[in-house]
Coordinates of C-alpha atoms in Angstrom, one line a residue:
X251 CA 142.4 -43.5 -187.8
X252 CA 142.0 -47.2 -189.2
X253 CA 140.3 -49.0 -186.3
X254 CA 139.8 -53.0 -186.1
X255 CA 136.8 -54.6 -186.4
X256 CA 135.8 -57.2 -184.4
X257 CA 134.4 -60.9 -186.4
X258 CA 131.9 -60.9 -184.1
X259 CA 130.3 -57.3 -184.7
X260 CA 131.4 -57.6 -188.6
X261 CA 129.1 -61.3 -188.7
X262 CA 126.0 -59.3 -187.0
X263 CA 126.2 -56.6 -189.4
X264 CA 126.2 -58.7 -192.4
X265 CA 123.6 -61.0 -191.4
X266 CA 120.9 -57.6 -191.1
X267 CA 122.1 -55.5 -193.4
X268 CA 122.9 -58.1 -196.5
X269 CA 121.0 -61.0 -198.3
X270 CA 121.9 -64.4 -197.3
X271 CA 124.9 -65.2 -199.6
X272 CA 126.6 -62.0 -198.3
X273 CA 126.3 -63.6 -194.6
X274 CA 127.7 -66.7 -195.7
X275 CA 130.7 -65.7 -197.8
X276 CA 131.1 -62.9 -193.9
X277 CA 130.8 -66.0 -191.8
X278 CA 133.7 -68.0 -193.7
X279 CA 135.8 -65.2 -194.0
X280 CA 135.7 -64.9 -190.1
X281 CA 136.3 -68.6 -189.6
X282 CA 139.7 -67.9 -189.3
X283 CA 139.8 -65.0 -186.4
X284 CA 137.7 -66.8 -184.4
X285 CA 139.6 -70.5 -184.5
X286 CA 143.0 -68.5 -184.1
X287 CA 144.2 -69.5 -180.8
X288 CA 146.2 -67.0 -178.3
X289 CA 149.6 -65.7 -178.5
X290 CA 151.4 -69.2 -177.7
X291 CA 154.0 -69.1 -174.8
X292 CA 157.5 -69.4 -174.9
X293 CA 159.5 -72.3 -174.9
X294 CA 160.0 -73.8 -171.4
X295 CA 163.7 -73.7 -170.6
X296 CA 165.3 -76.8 -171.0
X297 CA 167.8 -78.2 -168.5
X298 CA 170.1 -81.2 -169.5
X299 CA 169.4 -84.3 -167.3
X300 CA 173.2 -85.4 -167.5
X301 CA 175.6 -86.3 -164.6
X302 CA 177.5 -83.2 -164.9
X303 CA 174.8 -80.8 -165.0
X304 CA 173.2 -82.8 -161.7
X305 CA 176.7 -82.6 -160.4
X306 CA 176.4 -78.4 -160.3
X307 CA 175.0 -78.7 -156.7
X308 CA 178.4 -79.7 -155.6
X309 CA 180.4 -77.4 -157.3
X310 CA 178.8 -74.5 -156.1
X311 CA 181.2 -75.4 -152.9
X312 CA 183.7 -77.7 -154.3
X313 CA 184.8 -75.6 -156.8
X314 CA 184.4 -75.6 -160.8
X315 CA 184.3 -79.4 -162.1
X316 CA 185.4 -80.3 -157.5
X317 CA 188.5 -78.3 -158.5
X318 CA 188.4 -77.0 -154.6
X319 CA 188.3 -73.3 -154.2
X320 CA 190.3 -70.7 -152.1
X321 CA 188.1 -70.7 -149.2
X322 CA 190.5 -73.3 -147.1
X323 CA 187.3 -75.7 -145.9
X324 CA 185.9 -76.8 -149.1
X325 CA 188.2 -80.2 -150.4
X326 CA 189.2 -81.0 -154.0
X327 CA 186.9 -83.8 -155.1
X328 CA 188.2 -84.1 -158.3
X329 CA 190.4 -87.2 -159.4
X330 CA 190.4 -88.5 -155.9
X331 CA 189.8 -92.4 -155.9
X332 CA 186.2 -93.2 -156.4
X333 CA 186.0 -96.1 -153.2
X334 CA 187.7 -92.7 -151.5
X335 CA 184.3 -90.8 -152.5
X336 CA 181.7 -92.9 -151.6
X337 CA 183.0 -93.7 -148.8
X338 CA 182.5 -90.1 -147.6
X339 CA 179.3 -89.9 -148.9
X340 CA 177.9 -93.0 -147.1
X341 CA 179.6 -91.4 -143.9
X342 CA 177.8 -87.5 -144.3
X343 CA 174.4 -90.0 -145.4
X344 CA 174.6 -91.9 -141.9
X345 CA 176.1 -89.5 -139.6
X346 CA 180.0 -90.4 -139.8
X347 CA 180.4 -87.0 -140.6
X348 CA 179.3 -84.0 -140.0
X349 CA 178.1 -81.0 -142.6
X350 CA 174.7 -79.7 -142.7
X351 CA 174.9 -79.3 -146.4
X352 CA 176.3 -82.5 -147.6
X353 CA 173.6 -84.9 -145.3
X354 CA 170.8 -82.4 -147.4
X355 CA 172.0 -82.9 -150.2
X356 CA 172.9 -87.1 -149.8
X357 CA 170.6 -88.4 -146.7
X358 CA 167.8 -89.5 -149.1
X359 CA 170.2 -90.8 -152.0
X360 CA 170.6 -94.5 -152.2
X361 CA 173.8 -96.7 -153.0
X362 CA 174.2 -96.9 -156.6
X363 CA 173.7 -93.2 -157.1
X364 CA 176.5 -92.4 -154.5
X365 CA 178.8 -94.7 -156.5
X366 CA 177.9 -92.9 -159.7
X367 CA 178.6 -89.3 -158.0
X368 CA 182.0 -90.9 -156.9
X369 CA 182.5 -92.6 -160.1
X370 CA 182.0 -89.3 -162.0
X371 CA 183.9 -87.1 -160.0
X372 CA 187.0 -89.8 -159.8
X373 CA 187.1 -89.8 -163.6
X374 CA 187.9 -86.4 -163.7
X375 CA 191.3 -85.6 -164.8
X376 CA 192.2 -82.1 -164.3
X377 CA 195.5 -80.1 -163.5
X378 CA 196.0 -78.7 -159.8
X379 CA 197.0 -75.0 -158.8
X380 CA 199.8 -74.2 -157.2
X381 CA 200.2 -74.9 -153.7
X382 CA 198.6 -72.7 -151.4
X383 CA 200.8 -72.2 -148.6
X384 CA 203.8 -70.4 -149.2
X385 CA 206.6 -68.9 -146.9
X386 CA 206.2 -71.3 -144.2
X387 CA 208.6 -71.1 -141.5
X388 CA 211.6 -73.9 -142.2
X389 CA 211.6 -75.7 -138.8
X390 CA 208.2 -76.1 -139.2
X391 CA 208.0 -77.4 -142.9
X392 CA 211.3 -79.4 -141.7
X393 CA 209.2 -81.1 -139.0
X394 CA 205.6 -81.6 -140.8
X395 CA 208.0 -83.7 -144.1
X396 CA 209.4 -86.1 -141.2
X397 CA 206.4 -86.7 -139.8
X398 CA 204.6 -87.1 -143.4
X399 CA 207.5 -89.1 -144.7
X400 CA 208.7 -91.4 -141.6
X401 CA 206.4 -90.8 -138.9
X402 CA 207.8 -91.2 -135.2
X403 CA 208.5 -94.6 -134.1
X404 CA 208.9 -93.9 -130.7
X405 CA 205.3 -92.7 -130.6
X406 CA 204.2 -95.6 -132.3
X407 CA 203.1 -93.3 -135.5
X408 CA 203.6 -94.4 -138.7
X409 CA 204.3 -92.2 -141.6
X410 CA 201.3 -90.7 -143.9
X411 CA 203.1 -92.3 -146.9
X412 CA 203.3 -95.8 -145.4
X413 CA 199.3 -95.7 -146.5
X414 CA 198.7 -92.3 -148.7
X415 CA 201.7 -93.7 -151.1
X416 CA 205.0 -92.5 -151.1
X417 CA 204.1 -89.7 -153.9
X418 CA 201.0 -88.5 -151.4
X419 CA 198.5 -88.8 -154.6
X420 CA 196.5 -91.8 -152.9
X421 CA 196.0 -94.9 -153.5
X422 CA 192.7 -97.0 -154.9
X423 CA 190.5 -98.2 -154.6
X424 CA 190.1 -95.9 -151.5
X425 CA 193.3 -93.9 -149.8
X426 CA 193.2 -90.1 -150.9
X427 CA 196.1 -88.0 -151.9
X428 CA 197.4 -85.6 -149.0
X429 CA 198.6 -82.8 -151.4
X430 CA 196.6 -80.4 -153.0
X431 CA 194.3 -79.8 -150.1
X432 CA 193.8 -76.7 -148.2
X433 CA 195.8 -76.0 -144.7
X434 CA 192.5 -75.2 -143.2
X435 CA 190.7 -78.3 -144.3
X436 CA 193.9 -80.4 -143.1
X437 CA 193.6 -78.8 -139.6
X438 CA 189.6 -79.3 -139.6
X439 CA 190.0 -82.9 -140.7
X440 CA 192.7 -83.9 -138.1
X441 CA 191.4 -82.0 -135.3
X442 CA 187.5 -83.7 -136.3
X443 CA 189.4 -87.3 -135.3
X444 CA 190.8 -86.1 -132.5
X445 CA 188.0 -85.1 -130.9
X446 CA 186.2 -87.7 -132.1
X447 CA 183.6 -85.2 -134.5
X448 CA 184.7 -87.2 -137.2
X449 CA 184.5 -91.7 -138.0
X450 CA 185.4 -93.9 -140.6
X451 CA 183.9 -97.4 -140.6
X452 CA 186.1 -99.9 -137.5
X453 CA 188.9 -99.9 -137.2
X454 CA 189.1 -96.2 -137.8
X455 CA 193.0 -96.0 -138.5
X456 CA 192.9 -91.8 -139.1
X457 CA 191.4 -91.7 -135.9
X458 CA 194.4 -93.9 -134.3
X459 CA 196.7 -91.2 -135.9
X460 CA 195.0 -88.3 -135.3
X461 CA 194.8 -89.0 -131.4
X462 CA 198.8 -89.9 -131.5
X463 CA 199.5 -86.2 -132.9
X464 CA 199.9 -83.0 -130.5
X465 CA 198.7 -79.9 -131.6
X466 CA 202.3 -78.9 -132.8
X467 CA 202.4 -82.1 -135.3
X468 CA 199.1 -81.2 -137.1
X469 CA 200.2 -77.5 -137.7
X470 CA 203.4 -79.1 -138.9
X471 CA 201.5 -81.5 -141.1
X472 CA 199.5 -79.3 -142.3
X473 CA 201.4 -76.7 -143.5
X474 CA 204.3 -79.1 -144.9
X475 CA 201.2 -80.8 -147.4
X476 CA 199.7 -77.5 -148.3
X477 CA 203.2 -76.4 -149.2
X478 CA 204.6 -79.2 -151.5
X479 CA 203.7 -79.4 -154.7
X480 CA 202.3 -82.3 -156.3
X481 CA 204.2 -84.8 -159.2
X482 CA 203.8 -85.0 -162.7
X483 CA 201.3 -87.7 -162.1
X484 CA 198.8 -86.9 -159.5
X485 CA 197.0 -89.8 -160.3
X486 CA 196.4 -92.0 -157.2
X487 CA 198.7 -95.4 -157.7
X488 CA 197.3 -98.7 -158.0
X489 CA 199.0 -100.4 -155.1
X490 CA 201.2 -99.8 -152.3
X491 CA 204.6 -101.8 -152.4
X492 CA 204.0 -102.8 -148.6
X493 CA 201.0 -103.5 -146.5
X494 CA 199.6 -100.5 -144.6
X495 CA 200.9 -99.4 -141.9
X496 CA 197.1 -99.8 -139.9
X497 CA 194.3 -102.0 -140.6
X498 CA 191.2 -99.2 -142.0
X499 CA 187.9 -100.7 -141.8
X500 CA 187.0 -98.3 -145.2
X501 CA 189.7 -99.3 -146.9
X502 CA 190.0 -103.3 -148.8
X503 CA 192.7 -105.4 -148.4
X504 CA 193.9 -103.3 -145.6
X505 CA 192.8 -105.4 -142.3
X506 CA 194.6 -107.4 -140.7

């Protein structure tokens, strides 16, 4: 059996056995072997540093690309208006909200890379699915579309389009679309401002609303926006046609 010889033994066997020229010619031979460095290690993995790879750690909740997923608390984040975004970042960074998770993941982040985040996840222009709720019962759908679309006067509570936009995809800078969101997340939301779990900046007009709706209106909401499907264009508009129906403290141009 061939066996290897080691540089080392093979230079201390020529330099006893064989005149000085044989050492020599041994030693330069062996040169090589001895300056030969160890097995080198593999490439390191290399990760992207882009937005949208960064972005990953909110997808694994949101949703491929913050399309929303079927578990019924995570919300679309995807095309909504960026002031809409940040906004809600700001509030999870300094306690307005509430979500283990999202304060981790933003309580140490500053300004301007919150408004990227927002910015990148606004840009996003991406079809919906179809609407999640489906054989609703029709007194209750009938109900939650009049209070969605003309409110209750004699309650002193004004429509969700008077501020969402009359096609419910949001307004910008800041007003979100109503549609596309899951019943359970509706319900959450509404019941957070009720019981006051949940603040926008002052005046907080989804908290006036919120406290004007019984029990029986947010189930009807609810189930009338997670049942309509959205427009062709599910792109928030650029303006409403009338001033809001509330002053909102988050939202410019709207306080009066």
């Amino acid at each position: 059996m061939k066996q290897t010889t080691n540089p080392m033994v093979a230079l201390a066997s020529a330099r006893t056995a064989a005149p000085i020229s044989v050492w020599i010619a041994a030693l330069v031979m062996a040169l090589p072997a001895l300056a030969a460095p160890a097995a080198s290690a593999p490439e390191p993995l290399r990760v992207p540093d882009t937005i949208a790879q960064r972005m990953l750690a909110c997808t694994a909740c949101h949703g491929k690309e913050g399309r929303a997923t079927n578990d019924g608390y995570f919300p679309r984040i995807a095309g909504k208006p960026a002031g809409y975004l940040y906004n809600q970042l700001v509030a999870f960074r300094e306690g307005r909200r509430r979500n283990a998770q999202m304060t981790a993941l933003v309580v140490h982040l500053g300004d301007d890379y919150l408004r990227e985040i927002a910015g990148y996840f606004a840009a996003l222009d991406l079809p919906y699915p179809a609407p999640q709720t489906r054989g609703a019962d029709g007194a209750l759908l009938q109900r939650g579309e009049a209070l969605v679309r003309r409110g209750d006067a004699a309650r002193e509570l004004p429509a969700c389009a008077s501020c969402h936009g009359a096609a419910l995809t949001g307004v910008l800078p800041a007003t979100p679309g109503l549609l596309g969101l899951p019943r359970d997340y509706l319900n959450a939301q509404l019941g957070a401002w009720r019981n006051a779990a949940r603040h926008a900046l002052a005046p907080d007009c989804m908290a006036s609303v919120a406290r004007r709706l019984a029990p029986d209106d947010v189930s009807a909401v609810s189930t009338w926006l997670s049942a309509e499907p959205l427009p062709a264009n599910a792109k928030p508009v650029a303006a409403l046609p009338a001033p809001p129906a509330l002053p909102c403290g988050s939202v410019p141009g709207a306080l009066r």
